[in-house]
Amino acid sequence: MPNLGPLEIGLILLAILLLFGYKKLPDASRSLGRSLRIFKGEMKGMKDDDVRTKDAAKTSPVRGEVLPPAPAADREREALEAEARAAEARAAELRARATQTGPADSTR
């Protein structure tokens, strides 16, 4: 970026004066000042949010104790296991019966 000398700065100020006019220049600079103040406040708010977020991350994690399964869940599990064992026994019985009788007759 080239260095701006006094001549360049003077030309920029002259261009601004010609663009806005003598009467509108104070209002424009006031408006620019307000905008910069709002921008600065928003940036400070964002920094504060970052600090709060970092502080929240520094807190210790929640530690809970592991509880044993509920008795109802144990009963449910046992019932399902018994049902599965019965189904496996029935399937084994059907397989044994199928091997004893041989292939099905096609005349039926």
Coordinates of N, CA and C in Angstrom, one line a residue:
M1 N 0.9 -1.2 0.0 CA 0.0 0.0 0.0 C 0.9 1.2 0.0
P2 N 0.7 2.1 -0.9 CA 1.6 3.3 -1.0 C 1.3 4.3 0.2
N3 N 2.4 5.0 0.5 CA 2.3 6.0 1.6 C 1.5 7.2 1.1
L4 N 0.7 7.7 1.9 CA -0.1 8.9 1.6 C 0.7 10.1 2.1
G5 N 1.0 11.0 1.3 CA 1.6 12.2 1.7 C 0.6 13.3 1.9
P6 N 1.1 14.5 2.3 CA 0.1 15.6 2.6 C -0.7 16.0 1.3
L7 N -0.1 15.9 0.1 CA -0.8 16.3 -1.1 C -2.0 15.3 -1.3
E8 N -1.7 14.0 -1.2 CA -2.8 13.0 -1.4 C -3.9 13.2 -0.4
I9 N -3.5 13.4 0.9 CA -4.6 13.6 1.9 C -5.4 14.8 1.6
G10 N -4.7 15.9 1.2 CA -5.5 17.1 0.8 C -6.4 16.9 -0.3
L11 N -6.0 16.1 -1.3 CA -6.9 15.8 -2.5 C -8.1 15.0 -2.0
I12 N -7.8 14.0 -1.2 CA -8.9 13.2 -0.7 C -9.9 14.1 0.1
L13 N -9.4 15.0 1.0 CA -10.3 15.9 1.7 C -11.1 16.8 0.8
L14 N -10.5 17.3 -0.3 CA -11.1 18.1 -1.2 C -12.2 17.3 -2.0
A15 N -11.9 16.1 -2.3 CA -13.0 15.3 -3.0 C -14.1 15.0 -2.1
I16 N -13.9 14.8 -0.8 CA -15.0 14.6 0.1 C -15.8 15.8 0.3
L17 N -15.1 17.0 0.4 CA -15.8 18.2 0.5 C -16.7 18.5 -0.8
L18 N -16.2 18.2 -1.9 CA -17.0 18.4 -3.1 C -18.1 17.4 -3.2
L19 N -18.0 16.2 -2.8 CA -19.0 15.2 -2.8 C -20.2 15.5 -1.9
F20 N -19.9 15.9 -0.7 CA -20.9 16.1 0.3 C -21.4 17.5 0.4
G21 N -20.5 18.4 0.0 CA -20.9 19.9 0.2 C -20.6 20.4 1.6
Y22 N -20.5 21.7 1.6 CA -20.1 22.3 2.9 C -21.1 22.1 4.0
K23 N -22.4 22.2 3.6 CA -23.4 22.1 4.6 C -23.7 20.7 5.1
K24 N -23.5 19.7 4.3 CA -23.8 18.3 4.7 C -22.6 17.6 5.4
L25 N -21.4 18.2 5.3 CA -20.2 17.6 5.9 C -20.3 17.4 7.4
P26 N -20.8 18.3 8.2 CA -20.9 18.1 9.6 C -21.9 16.9 9.9
D27 N -23.0 16.9 9.2 CA -24.0 15.8 9.4 C -23.4 14.4 9.1
A28 N -22.6 14.4 7.9 CA -22.0 13.2 7.5 C -21.0 12.7 8.5
S29 N -20.2 13.6 9.0 CA -19.1 13.2 10.0 C -19.8 12.8 11.3
R30 N -20.9 13.4 11.7 CA -21.6 13.0 12.9 C -22.2 11.6 12.7
S31 N -22.7 11.4 11.6 CA -23.3 10.0 11.3 C -22.2 9.0 11.2
L32 N -21.0 9.3 10.7 CA -19.9 8.4 10.6 C -19.4 8.1 12.1
G33 N -19.4 9.1 12.9 CA -19.0 8.9 14.3 C -19.9 8.0 15.0
R34 N -21.3 8.2 14.8 CA -22.2 7.3 15.5 C -22.1 5.9 15.0
S35 N -21.9 5.7 13.7 CA -21.7 4.4 13.1 C -20.5 3.7 13.7
L36 N -19.4 4.4 13.8 CA -18.2 3.9 14.4 C -18.4 3.5 15.9
R37 N -19.1 4.4 16.6 CA -19.4 4.1 18.0 C -20.2 2.8 18.2
I38 N -21.2 2.7 17.3 CA -22.1 1.4 17.4 C -21.2 0.2 17.0
F39 N -20.4 0.3 16.0 CA -19.5 -0.8 15.6 C -18.6 -1.1 16.7
K40 N -18.0 -0.1 17.4 CA -17.1 -0.4 18.5 C -17.8 -1.1 19.7
G41 N -19.0 -0.7 20.0 CA -19.8 -1.3 21.0 C -20.1 -2.8 20.7
E42 N -20.5 -3.0 19.4 CA -20.8 -4.4 19.0 C -19.5 -5.3 19.1
M43 N -18.4 -4.7 18.7 CA -17.1 -5.5 18.8 C -16.8 -5.8 20.3
K44 N -17.0 -4.9 21.1 CA -16.8 -5.1 22.6 C -17.7 -6.2 23.1
G45 N -19.0 -6.1 22.7 CA -20.0 -7.1 23.1 C -19.6 -8.5 22.6
M46 N -19.0 -8.6 21.4 CA -18.6 -9.9 20.9 C -17.4 -10.4 21.7
K47 N -16.5 -9.5 22.1 CA -15.4 -9.9 22.9 C -15.9 -10.4 24.3
D48 N -16.8 -9.7 24.9 CA -17.4 -10.1 26.1 C -18.0 -11.5 26.0
D49 N -18.7 -11.7 24.9 CA -19.4 -13.1 24.7 C -18.3 -14.2 24.6
D50 N -17.2 -13.9 24.0 CA -16.1 -14.8 23.9 C -15.5 -15.1 25.2
V51 N -15.4 -14.1 26.1 CA -14.8 -14.3 27.4 C -15.8 -15.1 28.2
R52 N -17.1 -14.9 28.1 CA -18.1 -15.6 28.9 C -18.1 -17.1 28.4
T53 N -17.9 -17.3 27.1 CA -17.9 -18.7 26.6 C -16.7 -19.4 27.1
K54 N -15.5 -18.7 27.1 CA -14.3 -19.4 27.6 C -14.4 -19.7 29.1
D55 N -15.0 -18.8 29.9 CA -15.2 -19.0 31.3 C -16.2 -20.2 31.5
A56 N -17.2 -20.3 30.7 CA -18.1 -21.4 30.9 C -17.4 -22.7 30.5
A57 N -16.5 -22.7 29.6 CA -15.8 -23.9 29.2 C -14.8 -24.4 30.3
K58 N -14.4 -23.4 31.1 CA -13.4 -23.8 32.2 C -14.1 -24.4 33.4
T59 N -15.4 -24.4 33.5 CA -16.1 -25.0 34.6 C -15.9 -26.5 34.5
S60 N -16.0 -27.1 35.7 CA -15.8 -28.6 35.8 C -17.0 -29.3 35.2
P61 N -16.7 -30.5 34.6 CA -17.8 -31.2 34.0 C -18.7 -31.8 35.1
V62 N -19.9 -32.1 34.7 CA -20.8 -32.7 35.6 C -20.5 -34.2 35.8
R63 N -20.4 -34.6 37.0 CA -20.1 -36.0 37.3 C -21.3 -36.7 37.9
G64 N -21.8 -37.7 37.3 CA -22.9 -38.4 37.7 C -22.5 -39.8 38.1
E65 N -23.3 -40.4 39.0 CA -22.9 -41.8 39.3 C -23.7 -42.8 38.5
V66 N -23.1 -43.9 38.2 CA -23.8 -44.9 37.4 C -24.7 -45.7 38.3
L67 N -25.9 -45.8 37.9 CA -26.9 -46.5 38.7 C -27.1 -47.9 38.1
P68 N -27.4 -48.9 39.0 CA -27.7 -50.2 38.5 C -29.0 -50.2 37.7
P69 N -29.2 -51.2 36.8 CA -30.4 -51.2 36.1 C -31.6 -51.4 37.0
A70 N -32.7 -50.9 36.6 CA -33.9 -51.0 37.4 C -34.4 -52.4 37.4
P71 N -35.0 -52.9 38.5 CA -35.5 -54.3 38.6 C -36.5 -54.6 37.5
A72 N -37.3 -53.7 37.1 CA -38.3 -54.0 36.0 C -37.5 -54.3 34.7
A73 N -36.4 -53.7 34.5 CA -35.7 -53.9 33.3 C -35.0 -55.3 33.4
D74 N -34.6 -55.7 34.5 CA -34.0 -57.1 34.7 C -35.1 -58.1 34.4
R75 N -36.3 -57.9 35.0 CA -37.4 -58.9 34.7 C -37.7 -58.9 33.3
E76 N -37.8 -57.8 32.6 CA -38.0 -57.8 31.2 C -37.0 -58.5 30.4
R77 N -35.7 -58.3 30.7 CA -34.6 -59.0 30.0 C -34.7 -60.5 30.2
E78 N -35.0 -60.9 31.5 CA -35.1 -62.3 31.8 C -36.2 -63.0 31.0
A79 N -37.3 -62.3 30.9 CA -38.5 -62.8 30.2 C -38.2 -62.9 28.7
L80 N -37.5 -61.9 28.1 CA -37.1 -62.0 26.7 C -36.1 -63.1 26.4
E81 N -35.1 -63.3 27.4 CA -34.2 -64.4 27.2 C -34.9 -65.8 27.2
A82 N -35.8 -65.9 28.2 CA -36.6 -67.2 28.2 C -37.4 -67.4 27.0
E83 N -38.0 -66.4 26.4 CA -38.7 -66.5 25.2 C -37.8 -66.9 24.0
A84 N -36.6 -66.3 24.0 CA -35.6 -66.6 22.9 C -35.2 -68.1 23.1
R85 N -34.9 -68.5 24.3 CA -34.6 -69.9 24.5 C -35.7 -70.9 24.0
A86 N -36.9 -70.6 24.3 CA -38.1 -71.4 23.9 C -38.2 -71.4 22.4
A87 N -37.9 -70.3 21.7 CA -38.0 -70.2 20.3 C -36.9 -71.0 19.7
E88 N -35.7 -71.0 20.3 CA -34.6 -71.8 19.7 C -34.9 -73.3 19.9
A89 N -35.5 -73.7 21.0 CA -35.8 -75.1 21.3 C -36.9 -75.5 20.3
R90 N -37.9 -74.7 20.0 CA -38.9 -75.0 19.0 C -38.3 -75.2 17.7
A91 N -37.4 -74.3 17.3 CA -36.8 -74.4 16.0 C -35.9 -75.6 15.8
A92 N -35.2 -76.0 16.9 CA -34.4 -77.2 16.9 C -35.4 -78.5 16.7
E93 N -36.5 -78.4 17.4 CA -37.5 -79.5 17.3 C -38.0 -79.7 15.9
L94 N -38.3 -78.5 15.3 CA -38.9 -78.5 13.9 C -37.8 -79.0 13.0
R95 N -36.5 -78.6 13.2 CA -35.5 -79.1 12.3 C -35.3 -80.6 12.4
A96 N -35.4 -81.1 13.6 CA -35.2 -82.6 13.9 C -36.4 -83.3 13.2
R97 N -37.6 -82.8 13.3 CA -38.7 -83.5 12.8 C -38.6 -83.5 11.2
A98 N -38.1 -82.4 10.7 CA -38.0 -82.3 9.2 C -36.9 -83.3 8.7
T99 N -35.9 -83.5 9.4 CA -34.8 -84.4 8.9 C -35.3 -85.9 9.1
Q100 N -36.2 -86.2 10.0 CA -36.7 -87.5 10.2 C -37.7 -87.9 9.1
T101 N -38.5 -87.0 8.7 CA -39.5 -87.3 7.7 C -39.0 -87.3 6.3
G102 N -37.9 -86.7 6.1 CA -37.3 -86.6 4.7 C -38.0 -85.5 3.9
P103 N -37.8 -85.5 2.6 CA -38.4 -84.5 1.7 C -39.9 -84.7 1.6
A104 N -40.6 -83.7 1.4 CA -42.1 -83.7 1.4 C -42.5 -84.4 0.1
D105 N -43.6 -85.2 0.2 CA -44.2 -85.9 -1.0 C -44.8 -84.8 -1.9
S106 N -44.6 -85.1 -3.2 CA -45.2 -84.1 -4.2 C -46.6 -84.5 -4.5
T107 N -47.1 -85.6 -4.0 CA -48.5 -86.1 -4.4 C -49.5 -85.5 -3.5
R108 N -49.2 -84.8 -2.4 CA -50.2 -84.3 -1.5 C -50.9 -83.1 -2.1

